[in-house]
Tab-separated table of C-alpha atoms in Angstrom:
chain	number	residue	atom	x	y	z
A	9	UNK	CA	0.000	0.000	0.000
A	10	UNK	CA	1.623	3.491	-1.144
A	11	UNK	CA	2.493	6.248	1.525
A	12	UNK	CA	-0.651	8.474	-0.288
A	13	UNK	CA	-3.141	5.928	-0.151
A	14	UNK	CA	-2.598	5.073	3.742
A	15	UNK	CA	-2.508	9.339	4.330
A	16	UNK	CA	-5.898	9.353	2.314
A	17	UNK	CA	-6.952	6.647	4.593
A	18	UNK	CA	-6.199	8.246	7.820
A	19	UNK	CA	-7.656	11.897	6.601
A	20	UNK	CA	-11.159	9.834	5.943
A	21	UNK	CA	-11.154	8.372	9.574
A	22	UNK	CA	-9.604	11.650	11.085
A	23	UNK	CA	-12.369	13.607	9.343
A	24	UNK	CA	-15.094	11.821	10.982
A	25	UNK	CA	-18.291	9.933	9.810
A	26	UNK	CA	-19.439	9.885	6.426
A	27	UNK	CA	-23.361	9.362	7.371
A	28	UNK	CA	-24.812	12.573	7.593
A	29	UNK	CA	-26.799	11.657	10.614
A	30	UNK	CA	-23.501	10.543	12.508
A	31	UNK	CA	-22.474	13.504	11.222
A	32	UNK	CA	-25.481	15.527	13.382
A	33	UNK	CA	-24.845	13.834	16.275
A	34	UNK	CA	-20.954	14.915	16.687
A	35	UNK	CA	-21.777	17.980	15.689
A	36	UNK	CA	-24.295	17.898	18.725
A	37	UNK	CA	-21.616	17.089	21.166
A	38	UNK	CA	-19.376	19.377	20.373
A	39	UNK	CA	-21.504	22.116	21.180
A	40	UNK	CA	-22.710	20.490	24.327
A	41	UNK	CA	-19.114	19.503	25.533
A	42	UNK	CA	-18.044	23.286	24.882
A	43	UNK	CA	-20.011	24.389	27.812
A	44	UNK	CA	-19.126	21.240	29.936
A	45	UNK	CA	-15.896	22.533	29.532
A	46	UNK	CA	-16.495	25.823	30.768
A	47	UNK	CA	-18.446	24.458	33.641
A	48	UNK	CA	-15.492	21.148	34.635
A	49	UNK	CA	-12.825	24.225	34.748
A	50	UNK	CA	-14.579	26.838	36.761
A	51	UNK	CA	-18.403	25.579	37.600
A	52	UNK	CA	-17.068	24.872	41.284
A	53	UNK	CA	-14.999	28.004	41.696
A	54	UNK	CA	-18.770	29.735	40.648
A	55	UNK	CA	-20.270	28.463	43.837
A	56	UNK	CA	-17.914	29.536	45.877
A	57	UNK	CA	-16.544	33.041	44.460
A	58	UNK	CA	-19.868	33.715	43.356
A	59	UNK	CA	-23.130	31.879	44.873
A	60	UNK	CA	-20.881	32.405	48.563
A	61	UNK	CA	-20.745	28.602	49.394
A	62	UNK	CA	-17.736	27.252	51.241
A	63	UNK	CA	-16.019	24.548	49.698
A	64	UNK	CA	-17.251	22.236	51.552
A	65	UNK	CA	-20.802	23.024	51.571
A	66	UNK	CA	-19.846	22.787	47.392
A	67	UNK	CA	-17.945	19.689	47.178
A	68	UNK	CA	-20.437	17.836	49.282
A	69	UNK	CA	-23.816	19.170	47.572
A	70	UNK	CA	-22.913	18.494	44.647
A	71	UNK	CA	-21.163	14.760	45.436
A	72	UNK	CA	-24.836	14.676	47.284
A	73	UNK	CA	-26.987	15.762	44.963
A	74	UNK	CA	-25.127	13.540	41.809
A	75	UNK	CA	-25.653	10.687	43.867
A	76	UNK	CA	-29.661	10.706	42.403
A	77	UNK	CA	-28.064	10.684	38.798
A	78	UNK	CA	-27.544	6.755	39.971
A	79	UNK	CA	-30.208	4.595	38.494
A	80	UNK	CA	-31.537	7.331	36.365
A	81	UNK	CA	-29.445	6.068	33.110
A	82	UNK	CA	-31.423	2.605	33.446
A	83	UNK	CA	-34.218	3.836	33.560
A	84	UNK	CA	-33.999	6.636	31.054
A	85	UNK	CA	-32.276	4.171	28.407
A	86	UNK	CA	-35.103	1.694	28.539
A	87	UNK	CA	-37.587	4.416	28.196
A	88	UNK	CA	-35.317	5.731	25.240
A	89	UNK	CA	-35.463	2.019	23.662
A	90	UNK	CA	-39.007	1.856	23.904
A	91	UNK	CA	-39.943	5.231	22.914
A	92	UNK	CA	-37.152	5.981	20.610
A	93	UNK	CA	-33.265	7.736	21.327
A	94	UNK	CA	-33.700	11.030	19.843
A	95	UNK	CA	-36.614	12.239	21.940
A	96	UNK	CA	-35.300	11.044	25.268
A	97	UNK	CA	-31.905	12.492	24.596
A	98	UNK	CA	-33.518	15.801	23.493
A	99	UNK	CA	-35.449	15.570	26.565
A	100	UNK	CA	-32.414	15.024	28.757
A	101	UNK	CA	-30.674	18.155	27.323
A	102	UNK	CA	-33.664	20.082	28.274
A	103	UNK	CA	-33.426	18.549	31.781
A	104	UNK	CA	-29.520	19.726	32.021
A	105	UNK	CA	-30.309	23.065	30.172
A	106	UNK	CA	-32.990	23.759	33.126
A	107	UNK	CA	-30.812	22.535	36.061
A	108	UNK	CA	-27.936	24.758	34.545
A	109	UNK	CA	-29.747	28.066	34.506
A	110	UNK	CA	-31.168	27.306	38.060
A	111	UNK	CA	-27.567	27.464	39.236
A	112	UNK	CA	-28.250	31.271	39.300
A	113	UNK	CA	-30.576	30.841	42.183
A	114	UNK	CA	-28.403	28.955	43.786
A	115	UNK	CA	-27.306	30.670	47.339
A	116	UNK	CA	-27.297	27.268	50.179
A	117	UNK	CA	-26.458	23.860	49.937
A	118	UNK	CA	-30.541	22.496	49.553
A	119	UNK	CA	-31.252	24.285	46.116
A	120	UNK	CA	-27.687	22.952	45.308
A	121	UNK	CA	-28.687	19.280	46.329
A	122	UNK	CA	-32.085	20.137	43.936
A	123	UNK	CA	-29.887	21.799	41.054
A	124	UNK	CA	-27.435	19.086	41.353
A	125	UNK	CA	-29.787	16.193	41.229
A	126	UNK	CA	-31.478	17.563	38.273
A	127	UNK	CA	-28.269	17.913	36.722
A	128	UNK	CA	-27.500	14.404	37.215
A	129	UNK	CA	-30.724	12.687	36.339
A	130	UNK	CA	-30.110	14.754	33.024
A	131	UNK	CA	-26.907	13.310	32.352
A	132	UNK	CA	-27.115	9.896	33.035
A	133	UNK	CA	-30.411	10.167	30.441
A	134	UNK	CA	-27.702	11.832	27.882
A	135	UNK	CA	-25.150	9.355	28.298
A	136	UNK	CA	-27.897	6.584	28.195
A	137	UNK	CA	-29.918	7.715	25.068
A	138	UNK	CA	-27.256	8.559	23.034
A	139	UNK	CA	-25.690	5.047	23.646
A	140	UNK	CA	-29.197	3.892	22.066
A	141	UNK	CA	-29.028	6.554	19.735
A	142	UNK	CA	-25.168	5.132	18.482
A	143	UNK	CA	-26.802	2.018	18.085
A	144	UNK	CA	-29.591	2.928	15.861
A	145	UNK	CA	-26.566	4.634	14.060
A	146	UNK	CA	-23.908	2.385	13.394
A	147	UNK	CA	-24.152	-1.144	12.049
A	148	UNK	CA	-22.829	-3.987	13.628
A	149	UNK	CA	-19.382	-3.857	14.787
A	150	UNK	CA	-19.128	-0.085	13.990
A	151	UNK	CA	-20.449	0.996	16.958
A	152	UNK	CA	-17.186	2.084	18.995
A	153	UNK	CA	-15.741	3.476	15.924
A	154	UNK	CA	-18.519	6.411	16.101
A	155	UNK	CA	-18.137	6.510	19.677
A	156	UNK	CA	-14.470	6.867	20.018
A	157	UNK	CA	-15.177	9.438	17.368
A	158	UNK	CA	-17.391	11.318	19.882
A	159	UNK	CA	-15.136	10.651	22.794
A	160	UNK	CA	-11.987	12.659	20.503
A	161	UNK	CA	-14.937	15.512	19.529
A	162	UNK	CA	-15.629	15.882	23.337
A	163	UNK	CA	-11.970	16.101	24.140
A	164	UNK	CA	-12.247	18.996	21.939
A	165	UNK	CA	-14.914	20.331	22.803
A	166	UNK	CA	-13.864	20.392	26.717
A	167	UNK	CA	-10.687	21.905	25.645
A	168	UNK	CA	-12.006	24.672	24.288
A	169	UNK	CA	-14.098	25.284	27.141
A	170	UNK	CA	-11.420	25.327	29.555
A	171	UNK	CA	-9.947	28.635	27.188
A	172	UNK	CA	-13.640	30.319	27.983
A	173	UNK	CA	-13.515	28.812	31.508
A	174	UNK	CA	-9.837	30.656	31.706
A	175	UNK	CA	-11.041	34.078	30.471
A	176	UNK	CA	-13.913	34.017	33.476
A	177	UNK	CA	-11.327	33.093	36.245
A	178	UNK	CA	-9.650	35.803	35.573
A	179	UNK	CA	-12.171	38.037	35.258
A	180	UNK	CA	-13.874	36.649	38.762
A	181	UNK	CA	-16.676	38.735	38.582
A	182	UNK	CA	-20.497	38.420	39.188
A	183	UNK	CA	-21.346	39.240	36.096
A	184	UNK	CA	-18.769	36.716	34.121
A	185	UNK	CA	-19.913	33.798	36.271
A	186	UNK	CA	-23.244	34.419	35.044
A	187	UNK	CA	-22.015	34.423	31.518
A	188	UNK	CA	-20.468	31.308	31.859
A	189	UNK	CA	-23.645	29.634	33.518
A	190	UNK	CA	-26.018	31.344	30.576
A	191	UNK	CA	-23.376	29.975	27.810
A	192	UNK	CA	-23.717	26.508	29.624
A	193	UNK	CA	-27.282	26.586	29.384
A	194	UNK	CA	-27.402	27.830	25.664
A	195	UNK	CA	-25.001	24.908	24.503
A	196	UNK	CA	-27.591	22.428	25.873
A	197	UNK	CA	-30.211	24.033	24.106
A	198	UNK	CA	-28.177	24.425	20.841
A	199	UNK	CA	-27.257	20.721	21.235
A	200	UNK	CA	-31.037	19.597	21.405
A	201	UNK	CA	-31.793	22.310	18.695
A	202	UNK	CA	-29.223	19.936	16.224
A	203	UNK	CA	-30.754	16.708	17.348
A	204	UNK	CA	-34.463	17.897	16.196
A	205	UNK	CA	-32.349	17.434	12.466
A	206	UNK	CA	-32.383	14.301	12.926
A	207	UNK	CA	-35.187	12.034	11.972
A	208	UNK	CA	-37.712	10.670	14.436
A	209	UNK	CA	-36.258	6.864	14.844
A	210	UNK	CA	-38.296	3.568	15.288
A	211	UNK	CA	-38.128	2.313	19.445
A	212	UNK	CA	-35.820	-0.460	18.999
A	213	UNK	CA	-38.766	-2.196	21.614
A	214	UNK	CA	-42.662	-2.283	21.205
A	215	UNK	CA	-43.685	0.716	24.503
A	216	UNK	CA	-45.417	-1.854	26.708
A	217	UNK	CA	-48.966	-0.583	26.891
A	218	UNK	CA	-50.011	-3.011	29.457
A	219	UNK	CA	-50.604	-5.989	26.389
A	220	UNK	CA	-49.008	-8.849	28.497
A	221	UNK	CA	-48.169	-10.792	25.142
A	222	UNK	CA	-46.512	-7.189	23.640
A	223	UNK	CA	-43.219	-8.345	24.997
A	224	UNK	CA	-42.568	-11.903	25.774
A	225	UNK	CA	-38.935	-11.237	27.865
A	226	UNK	CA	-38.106	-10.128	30.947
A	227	UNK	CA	-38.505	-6.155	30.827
A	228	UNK	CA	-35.605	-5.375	32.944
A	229	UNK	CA	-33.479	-7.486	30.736
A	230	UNK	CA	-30.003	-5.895	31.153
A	231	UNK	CA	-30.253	-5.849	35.047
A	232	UNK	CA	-30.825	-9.923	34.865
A	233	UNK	CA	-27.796	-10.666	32.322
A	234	UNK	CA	-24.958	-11.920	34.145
A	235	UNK	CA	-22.256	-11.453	31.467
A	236	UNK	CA	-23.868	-7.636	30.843
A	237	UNK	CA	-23.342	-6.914	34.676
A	238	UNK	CA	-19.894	-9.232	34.662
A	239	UNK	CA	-18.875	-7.131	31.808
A	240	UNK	CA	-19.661	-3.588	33.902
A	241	UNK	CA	-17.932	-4.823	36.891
A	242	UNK	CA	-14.686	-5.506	35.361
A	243	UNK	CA	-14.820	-2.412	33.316
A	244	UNK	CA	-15.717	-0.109	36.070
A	245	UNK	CA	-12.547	-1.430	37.749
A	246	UNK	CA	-10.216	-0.917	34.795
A	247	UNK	CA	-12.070	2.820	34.477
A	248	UNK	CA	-9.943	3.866	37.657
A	249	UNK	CA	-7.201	4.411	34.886
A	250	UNK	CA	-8.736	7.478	33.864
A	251	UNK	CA	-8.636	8.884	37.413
A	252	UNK	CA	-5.050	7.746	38.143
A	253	UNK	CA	-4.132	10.683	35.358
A	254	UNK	CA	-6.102	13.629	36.483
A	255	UNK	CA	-6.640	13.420	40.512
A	256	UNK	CA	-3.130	11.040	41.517
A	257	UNK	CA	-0.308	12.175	39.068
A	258	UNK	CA	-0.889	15.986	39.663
A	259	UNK	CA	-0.316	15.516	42.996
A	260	UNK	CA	2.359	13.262	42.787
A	261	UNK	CA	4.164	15.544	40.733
A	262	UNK	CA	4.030	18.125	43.324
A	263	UNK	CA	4.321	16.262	46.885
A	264	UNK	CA	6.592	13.577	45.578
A	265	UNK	CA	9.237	14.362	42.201
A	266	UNK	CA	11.424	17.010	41.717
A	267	UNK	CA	9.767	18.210	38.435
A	268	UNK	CA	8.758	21.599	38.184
A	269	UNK	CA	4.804	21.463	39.687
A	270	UNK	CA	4.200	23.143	35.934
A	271	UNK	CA	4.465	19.616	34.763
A	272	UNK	CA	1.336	18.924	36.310
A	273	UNK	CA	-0.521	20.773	33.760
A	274	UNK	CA	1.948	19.272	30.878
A	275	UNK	CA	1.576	15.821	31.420
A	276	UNK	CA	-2.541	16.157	30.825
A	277	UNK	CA	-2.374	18.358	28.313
A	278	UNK	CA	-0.037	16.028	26.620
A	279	UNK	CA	-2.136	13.110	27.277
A	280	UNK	CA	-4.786	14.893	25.974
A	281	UNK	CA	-3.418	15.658	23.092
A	282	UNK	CA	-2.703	12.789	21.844
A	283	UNK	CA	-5.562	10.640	23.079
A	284	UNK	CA	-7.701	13.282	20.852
A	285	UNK	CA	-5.146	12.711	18.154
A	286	UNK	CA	-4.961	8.865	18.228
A	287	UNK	CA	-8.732	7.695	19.593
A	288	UNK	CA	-10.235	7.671	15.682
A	289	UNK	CA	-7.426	5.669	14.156
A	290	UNK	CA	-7.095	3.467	17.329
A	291	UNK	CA	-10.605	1.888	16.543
A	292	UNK	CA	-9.683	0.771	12.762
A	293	UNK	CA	-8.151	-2.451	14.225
A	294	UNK	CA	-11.341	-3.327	15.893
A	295	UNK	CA	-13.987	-4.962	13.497
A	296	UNK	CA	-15.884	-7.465	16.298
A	297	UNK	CA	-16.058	-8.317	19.967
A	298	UNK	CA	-12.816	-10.284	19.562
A	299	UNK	CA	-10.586	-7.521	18.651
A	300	UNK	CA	-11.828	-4.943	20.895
A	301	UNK	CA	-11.272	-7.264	23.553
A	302	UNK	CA	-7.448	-8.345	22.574
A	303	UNK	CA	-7.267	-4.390	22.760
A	304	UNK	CA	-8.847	-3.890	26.048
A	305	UNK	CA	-6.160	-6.447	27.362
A	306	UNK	CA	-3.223	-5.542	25.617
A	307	UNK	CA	-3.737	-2.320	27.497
A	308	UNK	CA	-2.755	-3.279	31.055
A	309	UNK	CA	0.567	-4.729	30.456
A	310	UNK	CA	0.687	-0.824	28.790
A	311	UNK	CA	-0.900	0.760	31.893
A	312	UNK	CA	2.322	-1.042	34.740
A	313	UNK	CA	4.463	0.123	32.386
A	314	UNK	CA	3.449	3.657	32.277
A	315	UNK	CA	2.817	3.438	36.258
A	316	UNK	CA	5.931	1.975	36.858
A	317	UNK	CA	7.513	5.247	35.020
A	318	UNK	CA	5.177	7.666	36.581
A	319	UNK	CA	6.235	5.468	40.158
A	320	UNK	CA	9.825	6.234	39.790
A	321	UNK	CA	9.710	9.319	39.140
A	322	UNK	CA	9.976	10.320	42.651
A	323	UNK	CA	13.408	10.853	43.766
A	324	UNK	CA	15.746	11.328	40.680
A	325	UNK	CA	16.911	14.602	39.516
A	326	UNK	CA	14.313	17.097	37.911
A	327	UNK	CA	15.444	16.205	34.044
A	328	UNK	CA	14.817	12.533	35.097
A	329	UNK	CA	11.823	13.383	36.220
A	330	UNK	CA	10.407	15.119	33.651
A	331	UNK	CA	11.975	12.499	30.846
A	332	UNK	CA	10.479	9.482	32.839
A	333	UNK	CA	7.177	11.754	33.329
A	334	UNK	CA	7.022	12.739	29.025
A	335	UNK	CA	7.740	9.011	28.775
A	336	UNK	CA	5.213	7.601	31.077
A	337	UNK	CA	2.246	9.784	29.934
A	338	UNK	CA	2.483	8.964	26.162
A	339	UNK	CA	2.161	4.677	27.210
A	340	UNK	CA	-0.600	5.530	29.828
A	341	UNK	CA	-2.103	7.691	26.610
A	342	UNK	CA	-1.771	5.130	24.249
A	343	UNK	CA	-3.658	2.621	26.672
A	344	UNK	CA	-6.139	4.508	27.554
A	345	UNK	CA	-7.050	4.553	24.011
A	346	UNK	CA	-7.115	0.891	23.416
A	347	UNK	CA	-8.714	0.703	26.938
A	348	UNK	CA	-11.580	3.048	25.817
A	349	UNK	CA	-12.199	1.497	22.165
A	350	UNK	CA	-12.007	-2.146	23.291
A	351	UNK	CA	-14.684	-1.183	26.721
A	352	UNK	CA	-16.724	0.960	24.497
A	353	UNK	CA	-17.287	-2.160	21.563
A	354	UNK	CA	-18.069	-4.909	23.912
A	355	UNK	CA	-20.278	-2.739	25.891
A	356	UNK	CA	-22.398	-2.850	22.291
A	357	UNK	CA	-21.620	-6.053	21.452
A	358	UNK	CA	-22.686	-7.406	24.844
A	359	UNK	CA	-25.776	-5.888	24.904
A	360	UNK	CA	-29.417	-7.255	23.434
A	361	UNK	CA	-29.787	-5.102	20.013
A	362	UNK	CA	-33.150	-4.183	20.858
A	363	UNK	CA	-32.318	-3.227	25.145
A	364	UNK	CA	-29.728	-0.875	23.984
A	365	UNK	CA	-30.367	2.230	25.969
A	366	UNK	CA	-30.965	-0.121	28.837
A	367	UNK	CA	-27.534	-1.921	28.631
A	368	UNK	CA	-25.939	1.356	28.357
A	369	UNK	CA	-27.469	2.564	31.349
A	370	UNK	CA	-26.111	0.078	33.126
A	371	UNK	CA	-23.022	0.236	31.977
A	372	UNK	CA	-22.941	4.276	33.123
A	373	UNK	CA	-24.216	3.411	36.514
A	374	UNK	CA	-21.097	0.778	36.982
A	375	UNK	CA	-18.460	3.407	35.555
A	376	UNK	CA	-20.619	6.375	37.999
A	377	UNK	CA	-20.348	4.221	40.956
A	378	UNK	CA	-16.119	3.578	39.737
A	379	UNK	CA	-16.316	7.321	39.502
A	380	UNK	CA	-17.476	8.302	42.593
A	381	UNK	CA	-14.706	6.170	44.921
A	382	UNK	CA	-12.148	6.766	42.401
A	383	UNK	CA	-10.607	9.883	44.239
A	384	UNK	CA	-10.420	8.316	47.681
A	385	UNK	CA	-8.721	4.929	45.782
A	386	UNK	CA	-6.132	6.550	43.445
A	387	UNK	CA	-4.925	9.557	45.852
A	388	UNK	CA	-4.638	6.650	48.528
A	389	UNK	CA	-2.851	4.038	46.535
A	390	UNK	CA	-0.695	6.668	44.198
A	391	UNK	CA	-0.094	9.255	46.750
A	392	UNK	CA	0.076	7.792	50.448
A	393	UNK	CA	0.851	4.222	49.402
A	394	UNK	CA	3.987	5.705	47.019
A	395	UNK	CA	6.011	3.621	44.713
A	396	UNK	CA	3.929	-0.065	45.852
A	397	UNK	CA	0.654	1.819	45.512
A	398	UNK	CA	1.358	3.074	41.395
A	399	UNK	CA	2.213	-1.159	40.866
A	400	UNK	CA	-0.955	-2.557	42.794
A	401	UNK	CA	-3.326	-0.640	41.325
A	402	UNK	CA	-1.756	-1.000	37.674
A	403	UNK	CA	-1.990	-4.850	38.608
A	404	UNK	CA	-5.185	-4.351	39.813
A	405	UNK	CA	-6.817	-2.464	36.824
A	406	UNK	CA	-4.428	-4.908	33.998
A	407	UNK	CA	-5.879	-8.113	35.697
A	408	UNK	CA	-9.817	-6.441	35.583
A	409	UNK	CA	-8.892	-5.626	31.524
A	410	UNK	CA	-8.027	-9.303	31.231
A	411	UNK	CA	-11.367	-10.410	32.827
A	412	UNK	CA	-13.293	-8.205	30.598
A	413	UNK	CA	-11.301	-10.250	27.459
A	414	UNK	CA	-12.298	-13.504	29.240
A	415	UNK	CA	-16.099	-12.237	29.511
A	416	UNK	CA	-15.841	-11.965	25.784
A	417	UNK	CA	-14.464	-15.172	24.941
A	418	UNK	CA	-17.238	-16.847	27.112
A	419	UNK	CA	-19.723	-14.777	25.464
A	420	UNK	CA	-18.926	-15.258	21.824
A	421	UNK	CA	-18.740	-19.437	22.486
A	422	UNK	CA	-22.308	-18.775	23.825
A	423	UNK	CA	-23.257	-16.574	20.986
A	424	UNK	CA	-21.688	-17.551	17.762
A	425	UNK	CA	-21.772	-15.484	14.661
A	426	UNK	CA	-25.193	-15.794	12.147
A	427	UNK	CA	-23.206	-17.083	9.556
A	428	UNK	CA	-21.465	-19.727	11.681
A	429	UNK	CA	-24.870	-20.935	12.888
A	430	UNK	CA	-26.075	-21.312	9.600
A	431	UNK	CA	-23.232	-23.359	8.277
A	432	UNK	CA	-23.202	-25.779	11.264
A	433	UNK	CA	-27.260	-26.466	10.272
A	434	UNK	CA	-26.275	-27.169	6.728
């Protein structure tokens, strides 16, 4: 194959979906992930420099009040499955569009738990429907090749954000808080405003209108499948990867190496960079639930090396550092990205065609609940544990990619391809 034609290749895949309706939905979530941004960088420092809440009372309502976001993606993706993805995701945004705005009332930590619920319950509907939504999308197999897509669009997104989010720090006034919260709000909108493009897709399920031979299985189908909740157990675990990067290694760099504590803001915009640069092109290896999940395990053995680097950082002089540091965030980068395109395949290829939004529910609330201890489990093992802690945890999160492989292989023996099936009834 000639040098031009594998550039031509990667300029297709870089340039994102050809399907216009793909196409809609990316441009969707780059809008919406432009105000996330904005709100990730600065939405805390709001409460406090500008709705007067301590820290604390800020950290804890809104830890509180996203606590009601779990559950809410189950539910939410079967209702998008049986009354069809682009509604209930439009629906969602509206939900986050509303609890955004109603930041602006917020003065005390009960309207925060309120605002902050609302927020979540929005969310975990987003993630859920447009998981459905991908599905109705993509055909078989192409699934985390649209998503991974998304994933590099929202890392763009976010990052421009965080320029907006920059600007209003350093303004710190009332009135460019507000702006930030009102530009939040409007990016939800102008997300759902994009969606309405789309066209009005079939439920992938009959709605159950109380017809007790409309739907002969089980209706809460994903929360009964073993290998499904297996699958979101393992992957949860091997999700604390993502928190190692932003919430250990910063504060490893400081406390513990001699690098200059501007490396802290290096190393993830490094990482960032090149996960956005690499995510596309990383899914063109994966064509079925086999490959992603060779992927998904090749990247632990990637993840104690990286750790290992990141581990040993501590102690040598500053250059060392910050070579071992460059070194160690471009492996962790690289398997993060095979990490994220093998988990986000098998979580379609798991899942019951028809129970998508359900499955992917599920799949959030495993990853939310991995979320929520993540910051007490890295900064304990990474931090206060030191060198040991960076090797038990990269053990730890290698050995849960390997189970998710293993789920596969005892999932495809159970569920064999069509065309194998038909050949062994010849």
């Amino acid at each position: 194959m000639s040098m031009t034609t594998s550039m031509a290749k990667l300029r297709a895949v870089v340039s994102g979906p050809e399907d216009p309706h793909q196409r809609l939905l990316a441009m969707s979530t780059i809008v919406n992930t432009i105000g996330m941004g904005m709100f990730l960088s600065a939405g805390t420092i709001f409460l406090i420099r500008s709705a007067g809440l301590s820290p604390t009372a800020a950290g804890v309502g809104l830890t509180v009040g996203s606590l009601a976001g779990f559950g809410a993606g189950v539910l939410i993706g079967d209702l998008a499955d049986r009354r069809g993805s682009k509604k209930v995701l439009i629906g969602s945004m509206l939900i986050e569009a509303a609890a955004s705005v109603s930041l602006l009332l917020v003065h005390s930590l009960w309207p925060l738990f309120l605002v902050a619920a609302a927020a979540a319950v929005g969310r975990a509907g987003t993630v859920s429907a447009r998981g459905a939504m991908i599905g109705v999308l993509t055909e078989e197999g192409k699934g985390a090749q649209l998503r991974t897509y998304l994933r590099a669009v929202t890392n763009v997104g976010i990052a421009a954000g965080t320029i907006g989010a920059a600007a209003v720090l350093a303004i710190d006034t009332r009135a460019a808080y507000v702006t930030m919260i009102l530009i939040d709000t409007f990016t939800f909108l102008i997300a759902a405003a994009i969606l309405t493009r789309l066209p009005n897709f079939a439920p992938t399920r009959a709605p159950d209108d109380g017809d007790p031979t409309a739907e002969q299985t089980p209706r809460w189908l994903a929360l009964r499948d073993r290998t499904y909740l297996s699958l979101t157990a393992a992957s949860s675990v091997a999700s604390l990867q993502y928190f190692v990067l932003i919430q250990a290694l910063p504060v490893w760099i400081v406390l513990r190496t001699n690098a200059p504590r501007w490396m802290a803001a290096i190393v993830l915009f490094l990482g960032a960079v090149i996960v956005a640069a690499t995510q596309v092109p990383a899914t063109r290896s994966i064509t079925d639930s086999r490959s992603a999940a060779r992927l998904l395990a090749l990247s632990g053995p990637l993840f104690l090396v990286a750790w290992i680097l990141m581990a040993v950082s501590a102690g040598p002089a500053a250059w060392i550092a910050i070579t071992l540091l460059l070194v160690g965030i471009v492996v962790h980068s690289l398997a993060e990205v095979w990490q994220a395109a093998g988990t986000f395949e098998l979580s379609f290829a798991l899942a019951k065609p028809a129970y998508q939004g359900q499955y992917q529910g599920v799949m959030g609330l495993g990853h939310g609940l991995a979320e929520a201890v993540a910051p007490i489990i890295v900064i304990s093992m990474c931090v206060n544990w030191g060198k040991p802690g960076w090797i038990v945890l990269a053990v730890i999160v290698a050995v849960a990619g390997f189970i998710c492989a293993l789920i596969e292989r005892g999932w495809s023996r159970s569920n064999p391809p069509v065309e194998t099936v038909a050949l062994a009834g010849e």
